[in-house]
PDB file of C-alpha atoms in Angstrom:
ATOM      1  CA  MET X 436       8.139  70.498  57.028  1.00  0.00           C
ATOM      2  CA  VAL X 437       9.086  68.603  53.875  1.00  0.00           C
ATOM      3  CA  SER X 438       9.982  65.001  53.870  1.00  0.00           C
ATOM      4  CA  LEU X 439      13.685  63.975  54.050  1.00  0.00           C
ATOM      5  CA  PRO X 440      13.776  62.608  50.447  1.00  0.00           C
ATOM      6  CA  THR X 441      12.185  65.805  49.141  1.00  0.00           C
ATOM      7  CA  ARG X 442      14.666  67.871  51.285  1.00  0.00           C
ATOM      8  CA  ALA X 443      17.598  65.907  49.988  1.00  0.00           C
ATOM      9  CA  ARG X 444      16.492  66.398  46.386  1.00  0.00           C
ATOM     10  CA  SER X 445      16.109  70.166  46.890  1.00  0.00           C
ATOM     11  CA  SER X 446      19.443  70.386  48.706  1.00  0.00           C
ATOM     12  CA  ALA X 447      21.115  68.528  45.901  1.00  0.00           C
ATOM     13  CA  ALA X 448      19.605  70.854  43.327  1.00  0.00           C
ATOM     14  CA  LEU X 449      20.879  73.980  45.173  1.00  0.00           C
ATOM     15  CA  VAL X 450      24.319  72.517  45.546  1.00  0.00           C
ATOM     16  CA  LEU X 451      24.434  71.665  41.705  1.00  0.00           C
ATOM     17  CA  ALA X 452      23.374  75.217  40.981  1.00  0.00           C
ATOM     18  CA  GLY X 453      26.100  76.816  43.210  1.00  0.00           C
ATOM     19  CA  VAL X 454      28.849  74.696  41.717  1.00  0.00           C
ATOM     20  CA  LEU X 455      27.728  75.220  38.157  1.00  0.00           C
ATOM     21  CA  TRP X 456      27.538  78.980  38.707  1.00  0.00           C
ATOM     22  CA  GLY X 457      31.316  78.757  39.929  1.00  0.00           C
ATOM     23  CA  THR X 458      32.296  77.263  36.504  1.00  0.00           C
ATOM     24  CA  GLY X 459      30.463  80.160  34.752  1.00  0.00           C
ATOM     25  CA  GLY X 460      32.868  82.713  36.372  1.00  0.00           C
ATOM     26  CA  LEU X 461      35.818  80.864  34.805  1.00  0.00           C
ATOM     27  CA  ALA X 462      34.175  80.457  31.380  1.00  0.00           C
ATOM     28  CA  GLY X 463      32.872  84.111  31.396  1.00  0.00           C
ATOM     29  CA  SER X 464      36.490  85.280  32.161  1.00  0.00           C
ATOM     30  CA  LEU X 465      37.917  83.217  29.395  1.00  0.00           C
ATOM     31  CA  LEU X 466      35.232  84.404  26.994  1.00  0.00           C
ATOM     32  CA  ALA X 467      35.947  88.095  27.806  1.00  0.00           C
ATOM     33  CA  ARG X 468      39.594  87.568  27.422  1.00  0.00           C
ATOM     34  CA  ARG X 469      39.516  85.688  23.958  1.00  0.00           C
ATOM     35  CA  ALA X 470      36.627  87.686  22.443  1.00  0.00           C
ATOM     36  CA  GLY X 471      37.650  91.198  23.852  1.00  0.00           C
ATOM     37  CA  LEU X 472      34.185  91.661  25.409  1.00  0.00           C
ATOM     38  CA  HIS X 473      33.151  93.847  28.124  1.00  0.00           C
ATOM     39  CA  PRO X 474      31.708  92.144  31.209  1.00  0.00           C
ATOM     40  CA  LEU X 475      28.242  93.411  30.449  1.00  0.00           C
ATOM     41  CA  ALA X 476      28.352  91.978  26.968  1.00  0.00           C
ATOM     42  CA  VAL X 477      29.423  88.589  28.469  1.00  0.00           C
ATOM     43  CA  ALA X 478      26.412  88.695  30.875  1.00  0.00           C
ATOM     44  CA  ASP X 479      24.143  89.486  28.110  1.00  0.00           C
ATOM     45  CA  TYR X 480      25.354  86.640  25.968  1.00  0.00           C
ATOM     46  CA  ARG X 481      25.024  84.475  29.074  1.00  0.00           C
ATOM     47  CA  LEU X 482      21.311  85.436  29.473  1.00  0.00           C
ATOM     48  CA  LEU X 483      20.294  85.332  25.849  1.00  0.00           C
ATOM     49  CA  VAL X 484      22.000  82.028  24.893  1.00  0.00           C
ATOM     50  CA  GLY X 485      20.925  80.469  28.339  1.00  0.00           C
ATOM     51  CA  GLY X 486      17.296  81.385  27.586  1.00  0.00           C
ATOM     52  CA  ALA X 487      17.473  80.059  23.979  1.00  0.00           C
ATOM     53  CA  VAL X 488      18.986  76.749  25.239  1.00  0.00           C
ATOM     54  CA  ALA X 489      16.318  76.262  27.996  1.00  0.00           C
ATOM     55  CA  ILE X 490      13.477  77.038  25.472  1.00  0.00           C
ATOM     56  CA  ALA X 491      14.703  74.176  23.188  1.00  0.00           C
ATOM     57  CA  PHE X 492      13.906  71.781  26.015  1.00  0.00           C
ATOM     58  CA  LEU X 493      10.465  73.007  26.835  1.00  0.00           C
ATOM     59  CA  LYS X 494       7.494  70.778  26.055  1.00  0.00           C
ATOM     60  CA  GLY X 495       4.808  73.672  26.603  1.00  0.00           C
ATOM     61  CA  PHE X 496       4.637  77.335  27.053  1.00  0.00           C
ATOM     62  CA  PRO X 497       3.007  79.266  30.040  1.00  0.00           C
ATOM     63  CA  ARG X 498      -0.137  81.032  29.111  1.00  0.00           C
ATOM     64  CA  THR X 499      -1.608  82.506  32.207  1.00  0.00           C
ATOM     65  CA  ALA X 500      -1.448  86.134  33.347  1.00  0.00           C
ATOM     66  CA  GLU X 501       0.305  85.068  36.641  1.00  0.00           C
ATOM     67  CA  ALA X 502       2.888  83.247  34.632  1.00  0.00           C
ATOM     68  CA  ALA X 503       3.584  86.287  32.508  1.00  0.00           C
ATOM     69  CA  LYS X 504       3.870  88.505  35.648  1.00  0.00           C
ATOM     70  CA  ARG X 505       6.422  86.108  37.128  1.00  0.00           C
ATOM     71  CA  ILE X 506       8.533  85.888  33.986  1.00  0.00           C
ATOM     72  CA  LEU X 507       8.650  89.679  33.630  1.00  0.00           C
ATOM     73  CA  ALA X 508       9.665  89.969  37.280  1.00  0.00           C
ATOM     74  CA  VAL X 509      12.400  87.431  36.881  1.00  0.00           C
ATOM     75  CA  GLY X 510      13.689  88.836  33.768  1.00  0.00           C
ATOM     76  CA  GLY X 511      13.849  92.274  35.280  1.00  0.00           C
ATOM     77  CA  LEU X 512      15.731  90.894  38.350  1.00  0.00           C
ATOM     78  CA  PHE X 513      18.065  89.038  36.136  1.00  0.00           C
ATOM     79  CA  ALA X 514      18.926  92.290  34.410  1.00  0.00           C
ATOM     80  CA  ILE X 515      19.245  94.338  37.618  1.00  0.00           C
ATOM     81  CA  PHE X 516      21.375  91.671  39.244  1.00  0.00           C
ATOM     82  CA  GLN X 517      23.877  91.231  36.218  1.00  0.00           C
ATOM     83  CA  ALA X 518      24.053  95.077  35.465  1.00  0.00           C
ATOM     84  CA  SER X 519      24.594  96.018  39.158  1.00  0.00           C
ATOM     85  CA  TYR X 520      27.182  93.304  39.744  1.00  0.00           C
ATOM     86  CA  PHE X 521      29.376  94.235  36.812  1.00  0.00           C
ATOM     87  CA  ALA X 522      29.004  97.989  37.611  1.00  0.00           C
ATOM     88  CA  ALA X 523      30.305  97.070  41.149  1.00  0.00           C
ATOM     89  CA  VAL X 524      33.219  95.116  39.477  1.00  0.00           C
ATOM     90  CA  ALA X 525      34.055  98.148  37.415  1.00  0.00           C
ATOM     91  CA  LEU X 526      33.986 100.578  40.344  1.00  0.00           C
ATOM     92  CA  SER X 527      35.877  98.344  42.768  1.00  0.00           C
ATOM     93  CA  SER X 528      37.180  94.804  41.992  1.00  0.00           C
ATOM     94  CA  VAL X 529      35.994  91.264  41.308  1.00  0.00           C
ATOM     95  CA  SER X 530      36.758  90.122  44.850  1.00  0.00           C
ATOM     96  CA  VAL X 531      35.156  92.985  46.741  1.00  0.00           C
ATOM     97  CA  ALA X 532      32.077  92.984  44.426  1.00  0.00           C
ATOM     98  CA  THR X 533      31.602  89.180  44.674  1.00  0.00           C
ATOM     99  CA  MET X 534      32.205  89.274  48.391  1.00  0.00           C
ATOM    100  CA  THR X 535      29.720  92.031  48.984  1.00  0.00           C
ATOM    101  CA  THR X 536      27.021  90.660  46.646  1.00  0.00           C
ATOM    102  CA  ILE X 537      27.184  87.071  47.603  1.00  0.00           C
ATOM    103  CA  GLY X 538      27.622  87.820  51.340  1.00  0.00           C
ATOM    104  CA  ALA X 539      24.781  90.381  51.626  1.00  0.00           C
ATOM    105  CA  ALA X 540      22.186  88.245  49.773  1.00  0.00           C
ATOM    106  CA  PRO X 541      21.588  85.658  52.521  1.00  0.00           C
ATOM    107  CA  VAL X 542      21.557  88.470  55.152  1.00  0.00           C
ATOM    108  CA  ILE X 543      18.845  90.254  53.256  1.00  0.00           C
ATOM    109  CA  VAL X 544      16.824  87.044  52.711  1.00  0.00           C
ATOM    110  CA  THR X 545      17.057  86.159  56.310  1.00  0.00           C
ATOM    111  CA  LEU X 546      15.919  89.525  57.577  1.00  0.00           C
ATOM    112  CA  VAL X 547      12.950  89.564  55.208  1.00  0.00           C
ATOM    113  CA  SER X 548      11.790  86.011  55.342  1.00  0.00           C
ATOM    114  CA  VAL X 549      12.432  84.799  58.866  1.00  0.00           C
ATOM    115  CA  ARG X 550      10.344  86.177  61.601  1.00  0.00           C
ATOM    116  CA  LYS X 551      12.388  84.534  64.358  1.00  0.00           C
ATOM    117  CA  ILE X 552      16.045  83.887  63.628  1.00  0.00           C
ATOM    118  CA  ARG X 553      17.157  80.620  64.967  1.00  0.00           C
ATOM    119  CA  ARG X 554      20.508  79.876  66.474  1.00  0.00           C
ATOM    120  CA  TRP X 555      21.656  77.517  63.606  1.00  0.00           C
ATOM    121  CA  THR X 556      20.645  80.078  60.913  1.00  0.00           C
ATOM    122  CA  LEU X 557      22.551  82.848  62.717  1.00  0.00           C
ATOM    123  CA  VAL X 558      25.626  80.436  62.897  1.00  0.00           C
ATOM    124  CA  SER X 559      25.289  79.588  59.196  1.00  0.00           C
ATOM    125  CA  VAL X 560      24.953  83.164  57.982  1.00  0.00           C
ATOM    126  CA  THR X 561      27.721  84.462  60.229  1.00  0.00           C
ATOM    127  CA  GLY X 562      30.083  81.598  59.057  1.00  0.00           C
ATOM    128  CA  THR X 563      29.256  82.376  55.531  1.00  0.00           C
ATOM    129  CA  LEU X 564      30.212  85.934  55.753  1.00  0.00           C
ATOM    130  CA  ALA X 565      33.426  85.127  57.651  1.00  0.00           C
ATOM    131  CA  GLY X 566      34.298  82.524  55.074  1.00  0.00           C
ATOM    132  CA  LEU X 567      33.748  84.901  52.191  1.00  0.00           C
ATOM    133  CA  VAL X 568      35.965  87.586  53.774  1.00  0.00           C
ATOM    134  CA  LEU X 569      38.764  85.081  54.176  1.00  0.00           C
ATOM    135  CA  LEU X 570      38.430  83.591  50.644  1.00  0.00           C
ATOM    136  CA  GLN X 571      38.124  86.793  48.723  1.00  0.00           C
ATOM    137  CA  TRP X 572      39.441  89.786  50.797  1.00  0.00           C
ATOM    138  CA  SER X 573      42.495  91.431  49.289  1.00  0.00           C
ATOM    139  CA  PRO X 574      44.449  93.792  51.707  1.00  0.00           C
ATOM    140  CA  GLY X 575      45.089  97.288  50.246  1.00  0.00           C
ATOM    141  CA  GLU X 576      42.307  97.315  47.621  1.00  0.00           C
ATOM    142  CA  ALA X 577      40.757 100.831  47.223  1.00  0.00           C
ATOM    143  CA  PHE X 578      37.415 101.312  48.775  1.00  0.00           C
ATOM    144  CA  SER X 579      34.615 102.710  46.655  1.00  0.00           C
ATOM    145  CA  PHE X 580      31.301 103.798  47.993  1.00  0.00           C
ATOM    146  CA  GLY X 581      29.951 103.508  44.338  1.00  0.00           C
ATOM    147  CA  GLY X 582      31.116  99.870  44.032  1.00  0.00           C
ATOM    148  CA  LEU X 583      29.717  99.151  47.486  1.00  0.00           C
ATOM    149  CA  GLY X 584      26.335 100.638  46.498  1.00  0.00           C
ATOM    150  CA  PHE X 585      26.090  98.642  43.211  1.00  0.00           C
ATOM    151  CA  ALA X 586      27.175  95.366  44.892  1.00  0.00           C
ATOM    152  CA  LEU X 587      24.421  95.873  47.585  1.00  0.00           C
ATOM    153  CA  LEU X 588      21.971  96.580  44.759  1.00  0.00           C
ATOM    154  CA  ALA X 589      23.092  93.432  43.091  1.00  0.00           C
ATOM    155  CA  ALA X 590      22.666  91.520  46.351  1.00  0.00           C
ATOM    156  CA  ALA X 591      19.122  92.977  46.820  1.00  0.00           C
ATOM    157  CA  GLY X 592      18.191  91.828  43.212  1.00  0.00           C
ATOM    158  CA  PHE X 593      19.508  88.311  43.904  1.00  0.00           C
ATOM    159  CA  ALA X 594      17.664  88.151  47.304  1.00  0.00           C
ATOM    160  CA  THR X 595      14.489  89.416  45.683  1.00  0.00           C
ATOM    161  CA  LEU X 596      14.743  86.822  42.908  1.00  0.00           C
ATOM    162  CA  THR X 597      15.207  84.121  45.624  1.00  0.00           C
ATOM    163  CA  LEU X 598      12.206  85.295  47.477  1.00  0.00           C
ATOM    164  CA  VAL X 599       9.847  85.748  44.518  1.00  0.00           C
ATOM    165  CA  THR X 600      10.715  82.455  42.947  1.00  0.00           C
ATOM    166  CA  ALA X 601      10.361  80.446  46.148  1.00  0.00           C
ATOM    167  CA  LYS X 602       6.625  80.823  45.689  1.00  0.00           C
ATOM    168  CA  PRO X 603       5.481  78.623  42.755  1.00  0.00           C
ATOM    169  CA  VAL X 604       3.172  79.786  40.057  1.00  0.00           C
ATOM    170  CA  GLU X 605       0.678  77.299  38.727  1.00  0.00           C
ATOM    171  CA  GLY X 606       1.592  76.019  35.270  1.00  0.00           C
ATOM    172  CA  LEU X 607       5.063  77.535  35.441  1.00  0.00           C
ATOM    173  CA  GLU X 608       7.923  75.070  35.861  1.00  0.00           C
ATOM    174  CA  PRO X 609      11.434  75.998  36.897  1.00  0.00           C
ATOM    175  CA  LEU X 610      12.862  75.408  33.330  1.00  0.00           C
ATOM    176  CA  SER X 611      10.117  77.702  31.808  1.00  0.00           C
ATOM    177  CA  THR X 612      10.883  80.421  34.332  1.00  0.00           C
ATOM    178  CA  THR X 613      14.619  80.080  33.494  1.00  0.00           C
ATOM    179  CA  ALA X 614      14.005  80.118  29.801  1.00  0.00           C
ATOM    180  CA  PHE X 615      11.803  83.085  29.572  1.00  0.00           C
ATOM    181  CA  GLY X 616      13.336  85.046  32.406  1.00  0.00           C
ATOM    182  CA  CYS X 617      16.815  84.807  31.025  1.00  0.00           C
ATOM    183  CA  LEU X 618      15.548  85.900  27.588  1.00  0.00           C
ATOM    184  CA  THR X 619      13.589  88.756  29.043  1.00  0.00           C
ATOM    185  CA  GLY X 620      16.647  89.736  31.226  1.00  0.00           C
ATOM    186  CA  GLY X 621      18.916  89.569  28.147  1.00  0.00           C
ATOM    187  CA  LEU X 622      16.607  91.816  26.002  1.00  0.00           C
ATOM    188  CA  LEU X 623      16.420  94.353  28.811  1.00  0.00           C
ATOM    189  CA  LEU X 624      20.220  94.353  29.164  1.00  0.00           C
ATOM    190  CA  LEU X 625      20.767  94.429  25.412  1.00  0.00           C
ATOM    191  CA  PRO X 626      20.742  98.149  24.808  1.00  0.00           C
ATOM    192  CA  VAL X 627      23.547  98.693  27.379  1.00  0.00           C
ATOM    193  CA  ALA X 628      25.585  95.599  26.238  1.00  0.00           C
ATOM    194  CA  SER X 629      25.393  96.624  22.698  1.00  0.00           C
ATOM    195  CA  TRP X 630      26.865  99.985  23.531  1.00  0.00           C
ATOM    196  CA  SER X 631      29.955  98.167  25.095  1.00  0.00           C
ATOM    197  CA  GLY X 632      30.155  96.120  21.918  1.00  0.00           C
ATOM    198  CA  MET X 633      29.074  92.580  21.366  1.00  0.00           C
ATOM    199  CA  ALA X 634      30.870  91.444  18.224  1.00  0.00           C
ATOM    200  CA  ILE X 635      32.851  88.178  18.681  1.00  0.00           C
ATOM    201  CA  PRO X 636      35.302  86.302  16.449  1.00  0.00           C
ATOM    202  CA  LEU X 637      33.756  83.170  14.905  1.00  0.00           C
ATOM    203  CA  HIS X 638      36.403  80.816  16.311  1.00  0.00           C
ATOM    204  CA  THR X 639      35.628  77.369  17.562  1.00  0.00           C
ATOM    205  CA  ASP X 640      36.908  77.989  21.118  1.00  0.00           C
ATOM    206  CA  VAL X 641      34.883  81.340  21.378  1.00  0.00           C
ATOM    207  CA  LEU X 642      31.696  79.870  20.226  1.00  0.00           C
ATOM    208  CA  ALA X 643      32.187  76.781  22.483  1.00  0.00           C
ATOM    209  CA  LEU X 644      32.710  79.109  25.497  1.00  0.00           C
ATOM    210  CA  VAL X 645      29.485  81.085  24.514  1.00  0.00           C
ATOM    211  CA  CYS X 646      27.430  77.831  24.193  1.00  0.00           C
ATOM    212  CA  TYR X 647      28.841  76.494  27.557  1.00  0.00           C
ATOM    213  CA  LEU X 648      28.304  79.764  29.452  1.00  0.00           C
ATOM    214  CA  GLY X 649      24.581  79.742  28.199  1.00  0.00           C
ATOM    215  CA  ALA X 650      23.901  76.061  28.635  1.00  0.00           C
ATOM    216  CA  VAL X 651      25.538  74.968  31.839  1.00  0.00           C
ATOM    217  CA  PRO X 652      26.069  77.732  34.368  1.00  0.00           C
ATOM    218  CA  THR X 653      23.017  79.502  33.168  1.00  0.00           C
ATOM    219  CA  ALA X 654      20.154  77.461  31.768  1.00  0.00           C
ATOM    220  CA  LEU X 655      21.015  74.276  33.836  1.00  0.00           C
ATOM    221  CA  ALA X 656      22.105  76.031  36.877  1.00  0.00           C
ATOM    222  CA  TYR X 657      19.155  78.333  37.288  1.00  0.00           C
ATOM    223  CA  ALA X 658      16.712  75.594  36.465  1.00  0.00           C
ATOM    224  CA  ALA X 659      18.267  73.576  39.206  1.00  0.00           C
ATOM    225  CA  TYR X 660      18.257  76.511  41.674  1.00  0.00           C
ATOM    226  CA  LEU X 661      14.568  77.301  40.949  1.00  0.00           C
ATOM    227  CA  ARG X 662      13.844  73.606  41.350  1.00  0.00           C
ATOM    228  CA  GLY X 663      15.636  73.487  44.710  1.00  0.00           C
ATOM    229  CA  LEU X 664      13.793  76.567  45.937  1.00  0.00           C
ATOM    230  CA  ALA X 665      10.414  74.860  45.468  1.00  0.00           C
ATOM    231  CA  ASP X 666      11.006  72.732  48.515  1.00  0.00           C
ATOM    232  CA  ALA X 667      13.727  74.492  50.334  1.00  0.00           C
ATOM    233  CA  HIS X 668      13.680  77.673  52.671  1.00  0.00           C
ATOM    234  CA  PRO X 669      14.808  80.940  50.742  1.00  0.00           C
ATOM    235  CA  VAL X 670      17.623  81.363  53.299  1.00  0.00           C
ATOM    236  CA  LEU X 671      19.129  78.024  52.216  1.00  0.00           C
ATOM    237  CA  GLY X 672      18.854  78.928  48.635  1.00  0.00           C
ATOM    238  CA  ALA X 673      20.615  82.294  49.197  1.00  0.00           C
ATOM    239  CA  LEU X 674      23.601  80.548  51.225  1.00  0.00           C
ATOM    240  CA  SER X 675      24.001  78.025  48.355  1.00  0.00           C
ATOM    241  CA  ALA X 676      25.144  80.905  46.189  1.00  0.00           C
ATOM    242  CA  VAL X 677      28.329  81.008  48.194  1.00  0.00           C
ATOM    243  CA  LEU X 678      29.381  77.807  46.283  1.00  0.00           C
ATOM    244  CA  GLU X 679      29.939  80.072  43.209  1.00  0.00           C
ATOM    245  CA  PRO X 680      32.918  81.903  44.501  1.00  0.00           C
ATOM    246  CA  LEU X 681      34.257  78.895  46.321  1.00  0.00           C
ATOM    247  CA  THR X 682      34.062  76.688  43.234  1.00  0.00           C
ATOM    248  CA  ALA X 683      35.629  79.394  40.977  1.00  0.00           C
ATOM    249  CA  ALA X 684      38.453  79.855  43.471  1.00  0.00           C
ATOM    250  CA  VAL X 685      39.243  76.125  43.507  1.00  0.00           C
ATOM    251  CA  LEU X 686      38.924  75.872  39.740  1.00  0.00           C
ATOM    252  CA  SER X 687      41.267  78.783  39.256  1.00  0.00           C
ATOM    253  CA  ALA X 688      43.753  77.257  41.474  1.00  0.00           C
ATOM    254  CA  ALA X 689      43.493  73.766  39.750  1.00  0.00           C
ATOM    255  CA  LEU X 690      43.196  74.873  36.168  1.00  0.00           C
ATOM    256  CA  LEU X 691      44.971  78.294  35.947  1.00  0.00           C
ATOM    257  CA  GLY X 692      47.638  77.833  38.496  1.00  0.00           C
ATOM    258  CA  GLU X 693      46.604  80.601  40.820  1.00  0.00           C
ATOM    259  CA  ARG X 694      47.738  80.033  44.272  1.00  0.00           C
ATOM    260  CA  LEU X 695      45.421  80.309  47.216  1.00  0.00           C
ATOM    261  CA  GLY X 696      46.894  81.538  50.509  1.00  0.00           C
ATOM    262  CA  ALA X 697      46.403  79.994  53.827  1.00  0.00           C
ATOM    263  CA  ALA X 698      43.580  82.493  54.725  1.00  0.00           C
ATOM    264  CA  ALA X 699      41.769  81.617  51.463  1.00  0.00           C
ATOM    265  CA  TRP X 700      41.902  77.880  52.223  1.00  0.00           C
ATOM    266  CA  CYS X 701      40.706  78.685  55.799  1.00  0.00           C
ATOM    267  CA  GLY X 702      37.777  80.589  54.293  1.00  0.00           C
ATOM    268  CA  ALA X 703      36.917  77.746  51.998  1.00  0.00           C
ATOM    269  CA  ALA X 704      36.796  75.460  55.047  1.00  0.00           C
ATOM    270  CA  VAL X 705      34.708  77.855  57.004  1.00  0.00           C
ATOM    271  CA  LEU X 706      32.315  78.291  53.941  1.00  0.00           C
ATOM    272  CA  VAL X 707      31.866  74.491  53.728  1.00  0.00           C
ATOM    273  CA  ALA X 708      31.172  74.230  57.415  1.00  0.00           C
ATOM    274  CA  ALA X 709      28.682  77.076  57.386  1.00  0.00           C
ATOM    275  CA  LEU X 710      26.791  75.509  54.471  1.00  0.00           C
ATOM    276  CA  ALA X 711      26.744  72.154  56.197  1.00  0.00           C
ATOM    277  CA  VAL X 712      25.110  73.773  59.178  1.00  0.00           C
ATOM    278  CA  GLY X 713      22.502  75.437  56.899  1.00  0.00           C
ATOM    279  CA  TYR X 714      21.631  72.155  55.159  1.00  0.00           C
ATOM    280  CA  TRP X 715      21.696  70.135  58.381  1.00  0.00           C
ATOM    281  CA  ARG X 716      19.528  72.513  60.387  1.00  0.00           C
ATOM    282  CA  PRO X 717      17.344  74.405  57.768  1.00  0.00           C
ATOM    283  CA  GLU X 718      14.738  76.985  58.819  1.00  0.00           C
ATOM    284  CA  PRO X 719      11.248  75.407  58.851  1.00  0.00           C
ATOM    285  CA  ARG X 720       9.090  76.694  56.035  1.00  0.00           C
TER     286      ARG X 720
END
């Protein structure tokens, strides 16, 4: 078991990552609208700029074979996660794709990493799924097996990323993993993103959105997430990702005037309660 101060620091890092990811949804949506970009192009800009920003703050570079293997794995998982998620969005909808991806990830991590599922973990995961359904479910949306399949593939990619990066590699810090992982993922995604068109107008607001999307909800958020995973159970890391849709929903209501119904607010309350249970009674490592 980790000490309370260490657990508190790792929990704070995971919370920070989830909240910052939520601002990325809003920034990415604005960028797509103002620059006329396909979601895949937005995702690729996010990875490439995020990797470049993170590299600017590195003091050294990983040189071991194990570090190179980890970076390649992280980059590949970033590309799979982003491409699969946006394919799910295209085939279904944002709400269904997000609900399925973020909801399935902690379930996959729990089934893979926990030998004996404890009562509080079951309560937290179940509450998370219920909260996501209430927060994002839209009655009457068309069902798509293709959209469901890609969303589950995205969830598997994120879950694998969580499990792989929970085991530290000597000489490879979270910021280095984020920097080179994002760049690798961005380069892998580049051929598909280029096909969709990546030209952007050189306007101040568009460039500011590109920089923000790469720096804050990508470079900073993933560095915080990987830092938190170093001392937290992977299940808790996967659960923290639900702060992304929660933050995005609240920001959309506050900044864009989008109204949340009673069910959505109930879902937000259930999500917060489920996360509180997860942080209060984490699985032992």
